[in-house]
PDB file of C-alpha atoms in Angstrom:
ATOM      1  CA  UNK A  71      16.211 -10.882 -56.441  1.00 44.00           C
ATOM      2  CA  UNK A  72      17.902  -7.611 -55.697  1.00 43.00           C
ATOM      3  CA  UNK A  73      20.180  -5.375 -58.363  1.00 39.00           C
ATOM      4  CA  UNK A  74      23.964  -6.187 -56.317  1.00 38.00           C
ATOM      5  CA  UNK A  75      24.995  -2.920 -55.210  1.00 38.00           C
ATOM      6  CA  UNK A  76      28.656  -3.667 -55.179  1.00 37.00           C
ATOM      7  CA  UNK A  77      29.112  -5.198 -58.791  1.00 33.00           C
ATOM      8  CA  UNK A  78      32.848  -4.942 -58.048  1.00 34.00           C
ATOM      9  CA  UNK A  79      32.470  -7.117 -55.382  1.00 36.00           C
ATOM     10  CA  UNK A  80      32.189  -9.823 -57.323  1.00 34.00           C
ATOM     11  CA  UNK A  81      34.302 -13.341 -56.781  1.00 36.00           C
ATOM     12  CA  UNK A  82      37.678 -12.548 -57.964  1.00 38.00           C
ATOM     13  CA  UNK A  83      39.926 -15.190 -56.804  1.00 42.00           C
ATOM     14  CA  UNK A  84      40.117 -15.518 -53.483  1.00 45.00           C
ATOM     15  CA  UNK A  85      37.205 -13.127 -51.741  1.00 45.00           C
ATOM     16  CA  UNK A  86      38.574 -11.961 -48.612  1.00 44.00           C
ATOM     17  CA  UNK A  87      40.768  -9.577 -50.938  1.00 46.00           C
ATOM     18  CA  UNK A  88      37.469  -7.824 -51.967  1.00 69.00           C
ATOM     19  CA  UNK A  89      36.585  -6.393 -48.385  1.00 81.00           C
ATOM     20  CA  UNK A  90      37.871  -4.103 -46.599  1.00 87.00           C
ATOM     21  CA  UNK A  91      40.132  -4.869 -43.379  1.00 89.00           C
ATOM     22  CA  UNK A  92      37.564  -4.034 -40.367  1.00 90.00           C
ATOM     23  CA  UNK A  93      38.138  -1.527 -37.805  1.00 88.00           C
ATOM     24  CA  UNK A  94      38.675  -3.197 -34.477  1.00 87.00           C
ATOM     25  CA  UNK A  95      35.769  -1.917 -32.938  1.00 92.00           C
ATOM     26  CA  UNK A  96      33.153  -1.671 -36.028  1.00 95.00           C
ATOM     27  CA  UNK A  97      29.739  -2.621 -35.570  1.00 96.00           C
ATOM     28  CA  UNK A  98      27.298  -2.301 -38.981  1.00 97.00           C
ATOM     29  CA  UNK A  99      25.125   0.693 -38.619  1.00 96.00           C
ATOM     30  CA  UNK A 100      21.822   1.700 -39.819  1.00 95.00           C
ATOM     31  CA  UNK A 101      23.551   5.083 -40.888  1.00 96.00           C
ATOM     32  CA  UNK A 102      25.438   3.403 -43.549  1.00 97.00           C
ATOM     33  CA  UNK A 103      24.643   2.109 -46.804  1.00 97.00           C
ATOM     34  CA  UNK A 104      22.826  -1.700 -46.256  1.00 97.00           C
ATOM     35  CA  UNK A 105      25.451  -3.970 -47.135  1.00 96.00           C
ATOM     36  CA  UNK A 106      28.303  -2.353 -47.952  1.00 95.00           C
ATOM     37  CA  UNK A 107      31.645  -3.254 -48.199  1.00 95.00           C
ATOM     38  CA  UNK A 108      32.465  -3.171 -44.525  1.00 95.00           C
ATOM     39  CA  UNK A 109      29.152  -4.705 -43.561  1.00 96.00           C
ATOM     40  CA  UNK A 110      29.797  -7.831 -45.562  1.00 96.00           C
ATOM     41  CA  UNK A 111      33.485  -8.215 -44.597  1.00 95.00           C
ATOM     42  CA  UNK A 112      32.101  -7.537 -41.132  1.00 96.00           C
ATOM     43  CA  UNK A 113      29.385 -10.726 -41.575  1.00 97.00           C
ATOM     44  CA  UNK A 114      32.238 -13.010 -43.375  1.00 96.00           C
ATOM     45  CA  UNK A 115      34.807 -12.656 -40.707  1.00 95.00           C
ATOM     46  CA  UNK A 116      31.213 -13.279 -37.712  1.00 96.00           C
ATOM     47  CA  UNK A 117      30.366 -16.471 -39.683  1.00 97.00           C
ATOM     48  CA  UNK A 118      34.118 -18.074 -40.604  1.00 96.00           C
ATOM     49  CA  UNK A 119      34.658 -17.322 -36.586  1.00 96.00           C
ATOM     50  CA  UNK A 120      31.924 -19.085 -35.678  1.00 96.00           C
ATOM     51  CA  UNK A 121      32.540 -22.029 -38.300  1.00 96.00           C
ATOM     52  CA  UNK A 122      36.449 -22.124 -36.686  1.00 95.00           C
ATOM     53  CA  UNK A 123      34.451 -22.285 -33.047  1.00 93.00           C
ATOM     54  CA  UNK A 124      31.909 -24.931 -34.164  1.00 93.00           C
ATOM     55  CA  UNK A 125      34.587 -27.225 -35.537  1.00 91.00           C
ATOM     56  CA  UNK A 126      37.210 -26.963 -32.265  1.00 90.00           C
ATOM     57  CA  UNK A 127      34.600 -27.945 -30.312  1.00 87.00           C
ATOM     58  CA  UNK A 128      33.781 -30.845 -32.796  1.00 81.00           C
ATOM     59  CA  UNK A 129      37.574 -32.179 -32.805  1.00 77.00           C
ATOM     60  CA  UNK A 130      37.615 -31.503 -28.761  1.00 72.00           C
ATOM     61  CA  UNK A 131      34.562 -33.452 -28.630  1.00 73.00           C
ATOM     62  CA  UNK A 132      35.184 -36.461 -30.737  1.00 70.00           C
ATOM     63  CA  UNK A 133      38.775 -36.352 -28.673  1.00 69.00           C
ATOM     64  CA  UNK A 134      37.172 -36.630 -25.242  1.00 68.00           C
ATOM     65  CA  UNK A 135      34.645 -39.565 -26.864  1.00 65.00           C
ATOM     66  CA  UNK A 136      38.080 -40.646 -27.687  1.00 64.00           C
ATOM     67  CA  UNK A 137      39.480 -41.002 -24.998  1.00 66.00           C
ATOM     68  CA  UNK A 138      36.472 -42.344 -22.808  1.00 64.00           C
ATOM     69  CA  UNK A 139      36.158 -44.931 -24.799  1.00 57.00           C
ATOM     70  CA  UNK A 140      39.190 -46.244 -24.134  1.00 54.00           C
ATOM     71  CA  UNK A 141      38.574 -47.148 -20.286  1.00 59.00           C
ATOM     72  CA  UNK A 142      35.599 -49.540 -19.114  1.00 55.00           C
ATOM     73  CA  UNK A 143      33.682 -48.559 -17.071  1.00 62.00           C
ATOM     74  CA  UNK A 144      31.365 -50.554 -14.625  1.00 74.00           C
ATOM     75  CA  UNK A 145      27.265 -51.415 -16.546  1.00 70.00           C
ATOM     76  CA  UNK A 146      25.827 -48.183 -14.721  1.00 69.00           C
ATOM     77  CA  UNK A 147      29.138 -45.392 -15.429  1.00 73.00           C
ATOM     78  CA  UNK A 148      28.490 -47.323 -19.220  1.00 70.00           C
ATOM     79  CA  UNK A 149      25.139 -46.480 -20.087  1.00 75.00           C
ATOM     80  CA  UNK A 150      25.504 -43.149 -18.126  1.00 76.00           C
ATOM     81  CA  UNK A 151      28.136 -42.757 -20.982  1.00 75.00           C
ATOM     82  CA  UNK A 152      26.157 -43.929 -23.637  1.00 76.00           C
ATOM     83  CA  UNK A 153      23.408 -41.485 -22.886  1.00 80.00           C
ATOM     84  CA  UNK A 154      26.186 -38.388 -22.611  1.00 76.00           C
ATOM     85  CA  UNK A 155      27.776 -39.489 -25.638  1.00 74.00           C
ATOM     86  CA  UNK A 156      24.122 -39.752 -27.893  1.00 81.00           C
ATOM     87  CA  UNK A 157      23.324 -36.747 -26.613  1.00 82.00           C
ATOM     88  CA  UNK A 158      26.627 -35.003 -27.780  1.00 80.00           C
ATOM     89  CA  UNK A 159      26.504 -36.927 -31.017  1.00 81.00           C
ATOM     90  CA  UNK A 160      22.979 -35.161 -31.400  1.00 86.00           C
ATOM     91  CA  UNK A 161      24.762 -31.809 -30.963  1.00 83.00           C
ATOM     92  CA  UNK A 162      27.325 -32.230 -32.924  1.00 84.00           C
ATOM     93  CA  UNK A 163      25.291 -33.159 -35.333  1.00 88.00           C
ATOM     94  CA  UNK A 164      23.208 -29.667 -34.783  1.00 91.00           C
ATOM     95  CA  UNK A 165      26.486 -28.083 -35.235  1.00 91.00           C
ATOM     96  CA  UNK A 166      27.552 -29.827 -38.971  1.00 92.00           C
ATOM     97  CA  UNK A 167      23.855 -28.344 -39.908  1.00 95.00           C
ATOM     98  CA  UNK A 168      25.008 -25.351 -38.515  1.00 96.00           C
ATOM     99  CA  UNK A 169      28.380 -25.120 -40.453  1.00 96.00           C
ATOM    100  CA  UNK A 170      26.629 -26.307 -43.964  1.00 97.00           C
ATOM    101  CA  UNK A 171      24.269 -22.918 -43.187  1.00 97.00           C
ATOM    102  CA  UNK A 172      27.823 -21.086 -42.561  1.00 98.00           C
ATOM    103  CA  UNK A 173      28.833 -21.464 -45.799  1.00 97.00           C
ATOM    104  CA  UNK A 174      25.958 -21.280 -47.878  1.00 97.00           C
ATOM    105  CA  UNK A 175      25.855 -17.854 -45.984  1.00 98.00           C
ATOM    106  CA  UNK A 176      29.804 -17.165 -46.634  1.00 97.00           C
ATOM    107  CA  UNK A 177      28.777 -17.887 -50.254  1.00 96.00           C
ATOM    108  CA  UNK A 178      25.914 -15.609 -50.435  1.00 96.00           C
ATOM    109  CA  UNK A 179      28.622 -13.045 -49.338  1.00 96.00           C
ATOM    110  CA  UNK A 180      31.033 -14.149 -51.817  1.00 92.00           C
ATOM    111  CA  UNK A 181      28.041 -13.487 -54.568  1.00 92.00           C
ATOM    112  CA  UNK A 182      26.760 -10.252 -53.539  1.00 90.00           C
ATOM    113  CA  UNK A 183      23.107 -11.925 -52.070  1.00 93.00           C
ATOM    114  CA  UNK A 184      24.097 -11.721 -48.378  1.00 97.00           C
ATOM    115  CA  UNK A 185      21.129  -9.582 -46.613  1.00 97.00           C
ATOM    116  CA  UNK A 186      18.596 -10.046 -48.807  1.00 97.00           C
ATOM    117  CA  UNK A 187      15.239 -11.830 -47.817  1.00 97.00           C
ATOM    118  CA  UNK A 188      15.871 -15.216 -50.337  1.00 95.00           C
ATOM    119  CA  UNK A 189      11.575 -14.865 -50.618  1.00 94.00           C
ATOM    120  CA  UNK A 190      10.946 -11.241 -51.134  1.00 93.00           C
ATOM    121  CA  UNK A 191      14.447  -9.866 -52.216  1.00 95.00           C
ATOM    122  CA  UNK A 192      13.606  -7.261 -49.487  1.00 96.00           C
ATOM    123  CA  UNK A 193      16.658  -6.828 -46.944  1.00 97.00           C
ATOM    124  CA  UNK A 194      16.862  -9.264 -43.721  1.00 97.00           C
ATOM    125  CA  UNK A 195      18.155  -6.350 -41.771  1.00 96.00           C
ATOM    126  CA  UNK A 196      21.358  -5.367 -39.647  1.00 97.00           C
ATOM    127  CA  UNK A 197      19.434  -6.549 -36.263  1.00 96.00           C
ATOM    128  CA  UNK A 198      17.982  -9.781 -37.869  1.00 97.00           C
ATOM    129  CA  UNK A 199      21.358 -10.681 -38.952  1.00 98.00           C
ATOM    130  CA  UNK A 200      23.444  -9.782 -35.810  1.00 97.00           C
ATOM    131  CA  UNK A 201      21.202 -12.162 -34.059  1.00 96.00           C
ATOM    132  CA  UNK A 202      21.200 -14.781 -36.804  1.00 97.00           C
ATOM    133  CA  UNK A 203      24.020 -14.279 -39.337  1.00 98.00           C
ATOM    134  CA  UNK A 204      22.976 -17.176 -41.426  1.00 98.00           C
ATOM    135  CA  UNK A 205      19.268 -16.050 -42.102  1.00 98.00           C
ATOM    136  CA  UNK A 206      18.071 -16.047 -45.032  1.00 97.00           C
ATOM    137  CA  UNK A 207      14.863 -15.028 -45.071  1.00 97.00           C
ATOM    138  CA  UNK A 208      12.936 -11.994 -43.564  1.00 95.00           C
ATOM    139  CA  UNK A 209      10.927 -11.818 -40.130  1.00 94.00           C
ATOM    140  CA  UNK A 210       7.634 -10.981 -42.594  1.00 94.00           C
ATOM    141  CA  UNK A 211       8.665 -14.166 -44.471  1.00 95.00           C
ATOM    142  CA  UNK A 212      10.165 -16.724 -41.911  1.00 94.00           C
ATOM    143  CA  UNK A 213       6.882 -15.787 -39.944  1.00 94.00           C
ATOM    144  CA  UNK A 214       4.816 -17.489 -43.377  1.00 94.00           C
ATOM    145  CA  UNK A 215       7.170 -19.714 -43.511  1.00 92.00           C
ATOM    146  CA  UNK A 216       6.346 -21.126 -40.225  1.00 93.00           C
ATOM    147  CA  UNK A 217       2.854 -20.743 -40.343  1.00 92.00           C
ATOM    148  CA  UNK A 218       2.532 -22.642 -43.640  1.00 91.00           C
ATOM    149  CA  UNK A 219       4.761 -25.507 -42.102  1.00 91.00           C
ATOM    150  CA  UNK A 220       2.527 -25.476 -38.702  1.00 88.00           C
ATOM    151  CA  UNK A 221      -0.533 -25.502 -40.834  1.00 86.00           C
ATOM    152  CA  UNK A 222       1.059 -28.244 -43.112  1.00 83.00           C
ATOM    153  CA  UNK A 223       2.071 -30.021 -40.216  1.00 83.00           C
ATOM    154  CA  UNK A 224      -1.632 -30.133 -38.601  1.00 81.00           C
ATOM    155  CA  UNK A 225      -3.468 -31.193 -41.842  1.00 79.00           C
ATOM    156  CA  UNK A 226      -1.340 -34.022 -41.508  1.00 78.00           C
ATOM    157  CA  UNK A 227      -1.927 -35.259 -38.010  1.00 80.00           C
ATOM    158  CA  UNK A 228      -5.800 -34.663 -39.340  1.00 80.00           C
ATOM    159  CA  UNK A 229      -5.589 -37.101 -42.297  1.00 70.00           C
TER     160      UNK A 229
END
């Protein structure tokens, strides 16, 4: 793995102390030192915003299944809302895997790994992460990745 280049960022109590307080208009920049200070706080507050979105939506969701419920419908409105409600239970589902990944990656912050390729130690990189904030790997190495799984996957369908 990578030598941390913030040692004094370090868990202390409660993180969110550690960083910086973000400008309101900052966006992480190739110009500045790869995962600095204001980059991570800049990634924490991205992921525990979209952890506070992904869980609203659960609690509106499991509110309007809720609620539905509680009228009866005629046989065809029923299974119509059977379907709607498997399918949201499907997303929602999505979404909980989505929120485990938002921590592990609020604790990779929180331990000075955030950024870093967990195959290669190499960074993940600014663009990489803006698009997918809980990455963990590389393009290079999620590209392998995949190809070993798709190869793995074949030689199984051939046995």
């Amino acid at each position: 793995m990578h030598t941390p280049m913030h040692p004094f960022l370090r868990l202390r109590g409660d993180r969110r102390m550690d960083l910086p307080i973000l400008p309101p208009d900052y966006r992480p920049t190739e110009k500045e030192p790869y995962m600095n200070p204001t980059q991570l706080a800049y990634f924490r507050h991205k992921l525990v915003q979209w952890k506070a979105d992904l869980l609203n939506e659960s609690e509106d969701t499991l509110a309007a299944l809720q609620e539905q419920s509680l009228s009866t419908p005629e046989a065809v409105e029923r299974a119509s809302m059977e379907t709607d409600h498997a399918l949201e239970l499907r997303a929602r589902d999505r979404a909980r895997k989505l929120v485990n990944k938002i921590d592990k990656a609020i604790a990779r912050i929180d331990q000075d790994d955030y950024g870093y390729c967990e195959e290669s130690g190499e960074p993940i990189g600014l663009r990489r992460l803006e698009a997918r904030p809980v990455a963990t790997m590389s393009v290079e190495a999620q590209e392998r990745h995949e190809r070993a799984e798709k190869l793995h996957r074949d030689e199984r369908r051939m046995t």
